[in-house]
Amino acid sequence: MATNENKSQAQASKGIDRSALAYRGPPLPMVPDDLVVPGILHLDDVDERLWIPQAPDVWFRPLLLSVSGGFFVNILRVRKSGILSRHRHAGCVHATVLKGRWHYLEHDWWATEGGYAFEPPGDIHTLEVPDDVPEMITMFHVTGAYIYVDQDGIPVGVEDVFSKLEKAKKHYEEVGLGADYVNRFVRRPRLANIAYDSKEENHLLAISVLSILQFTSLIQLPRSPERSLERFAWRLFQAPFSDSLGEFMIMEPTDAFDPSICASLHNKIVSFLTQQALAHNNVLVHNFFDAYGDEAEAIRDCLTEPLINFLENIDIMISNDPESSPVMNFAPHLCVPNPNEFWVLNGGLPNLSGEDHENWIVLYLGTEQEIGIYIDLDTHLCTWQREVMPRMRTWYPLQTALQLWLNIYASGRFQPSVGLEAISDTANHRRYIAADLTRDLKAYHNLLVAIQSRSPGNTTSDELGLVGEETLNKFHISGFLRDYFLNARRPSFAYIAPGLQIPSTTWLQEILDEDRGSERYEFVRRDGKVLRDDEPREPDWMQQGSSNWVGEPLPLFPGPKIESVSAVFERENAKFLVDGISGVYSWPDLISEDAVQLILPNPIGDNGWVREGNPDAVTDTENVPESLVNNDSLYQYGWCPFLPSHLPHLSTNLDNWRQLVEKGEWSVGLDGVEGGIEVFRVADTEEHARSYRLTACFDG
């Protein structure tokens, strides 16, 4: 009987069309959810709240935001004519015109209703909507980023899936849909569909997945014993996925030096410089040894094979006329690699064991007084040194440094420069870009919300501006600080942090009127105008400019009067204080206009718990150097391994304060955050120190 049943089942299965059967195997690892958005062609029958303002008379509607794939699909709606933007594409773009028509000034074709256009990576063009088109609607599939450029191709801004995501979150929150409404359009790899019952099974599966990714060159995995594939895989399955798979992979440090990846990053940076190189009579040569000829060949035997591989594959700019045409800088603070500078000032450098050795080179010489980026020929790790007699430093993969500099170029902050232009008053390093103001205002307003939601009165205010335009004009306050004062919302309470108040027009005018003619005034102003480091003044500028100030420090959130100062603070920074006022000062430095310093009424740090955010901070609580006990010791980064030393952005401090409010470490009353400025002194105690420490400047 059983035999007959099996026979009949086999005969029945022969009649089944197996091509029509659904897949029944296990799901592939890390596959995102699929996504269906209905009615995208119903252009006039859609909830208006779904359209997100991008610019005046320009909106976008997201369809897909792939944070792991680095692309997005959206519908762009334009209700104005004329020039929309000039931009360069970092990846492929596919456009389908749903309504109207448009074209690029640089091309003779038109994108018309119902048509499709392909835009290749690297293309630079200017989008124009003609006067006779009242409404243009196009669906764009954008890979990578829009890099907005000026007429000469110099980057002035960037837009990608992450900026789209932030705009969408903010808009949906404002229109009542909720910030999490955008999540329906976001796709990222999921680990839930491949999780097994035990950590061991997850561990083995992770190794398999990462091995496939490594084999297909989708990611670069660590190769050192300390950061093995197994350890990396274990961490992958113990930590939740971030919004960006790429960020998760990149931020896991790797000690490996991959010459091809580093050469590719180097060359991408050089691509930002090629247009300006021609104007400066520079020529581009692919291969370090071809560019420098005998000078480079003479040192080949002193270099390692991986480093030679890197140098053979990088683009080098050299001058056609060295007597009159300087060579382009690799970055505002770095020169292009030059064999004549590799062993500059090599008098012995501490290696990872702390012992002196000489097996290193200066790969990228500094353009200013700093020496530059060293690379160790034993480990191929790099670090930034500024002293002639270097001290022990933490060393990092060159890939990490190159990726950071490339990101800064893409943001528009780094600009092409030559010679001393790198540190001049021109825009070769844009210390203030629009993204700075956006970030700082967001952090400020988030802090206000955190305080107001915990205030017994729970009152809000929509009053825009902290200081009036007339006062800002009177005292020649410009740049970031001006824009911040004009665009920050005034809350109904007075204290934004313990002992620190929100500024006002009356207050600022009074203290600057009283300051006229003071020693500080004569130091930073002349005839009411703010001086710069490159303007002559007495005494010698080298003595006066020791703090690298490039703009007037002014109190942003004032506190009480200074009571005592350390010897170091007296020598370096006390001369910048307005009327002896403590508090958070806007303190423009060589990196950012929105840099800030918290100045306390008395020095802090003698307990040894106040630590700098960057590596190599002194951690001794028994014998604290006197030089570390200062009025401005809190919220400092310290030495930076990839850039000249710099202060934190305003948003960094504000985000820290918001966390202190949200965690309940700061109490809130009717007038804002309670307690005097002495509350900050708990930062120098073991119990509270971590709550006041910054993370490394290159981690955020």
XYZ file of N, CA and C in Angstrom, residues 557 559-562 581-586 596-604 630-635:
78
model
N 27.979 82.564 26.086
C 27.096 82.312 27.229
C 27.854 82.776 28.472
N 29.248 83.972 32.160
C 29.161 83.536 33.545
C 29.607 84.655 34.465
N 29.943 84.336 35.709
C 30.399 85.361 36.657
C 31.819 85.825 36.349
N 32.308 86.780 37.117
C 33.655 87.320 36.916
C 34.720 86.287 37.304
N 35.866 86.381 36.648
C 37.009 85.534 36.960
C 37.497 85.856 38.375
N 35.125 88.430 32.271
C 33.932 87.582 32.333
C 34.307 86.135 32.023
N 33.788 85.206 32.827
C 33.950 83.785 32.537
C 32.808 83.326 31.634
N 32.766 82.025 31.340
C 31.678 81.486 30.529
C 32.176 80.833 29.259
N 31.244 80.507 28.378
C 31.593 79.942 27.074
C 31.882 81.086 26.113
N 33.078 81.070 25.538
C 33.489 82.093 24.574
C 33.472 81.512 23.165
N 32.987 82.293 22.224
C 33.241 82.000 20.819
C 34.717 82.283 20.585
N 34.764 76.926 20.315
C 34.414 77.563 21.589
C 35.340 77.071 22.692
N 35.421 77.872 23.762
C 36.133 77.481 24.974
C 35.278 77.830 26.180
N 35.248 76.921 27.148
C 34.619 77.218 28.434
C 35.693 77.747 29.368
N 35.501 78.978 29.826
C 36.432 79.610 30.764
C 35.768 79.636 32.137
N 36.362 78.954 33.112
C 35.805 78.909 34.461
C 36.408 80.010 35.328
N 35.696 80.422 36.379
C 36.208 81.504 37.238
C 37.520 81.146 37.924
N 37.769 79.845 38.127
C 38.996 79.387 38.772
C 39.562 78.195 38.007
N 40.861 77.951 38.115
C 41.453 76.805 37.415
C 40.830 75.490 37.867
N 40.831 74.505 36.968
C 40.286 73.180 37.257
C 41.238 72.129 36.717
N 44.131 74.615 34.542
C 43.880 75.938 33.972
C 42.394 76.265 33.994
N 42.089 77.526 33.753
C 40.690 77.958 33.692
C 39.966 77.375 32.487
N 40.708 77.006 31.442
C 40.089 76.506 30.210
C 40.400 75.031 29.952
N 40.671 74.256 31.004
C 41.065 72.857 30.827
C 39.913 71.953 30.426
N 38.685 72.324 30.769
C 37.535 71.468 30.494
C 37.111 71.591 29.034
N 36.602 70.506 28.469
C 36.135 70.454 27.077
C 37.242 70.830 26.093
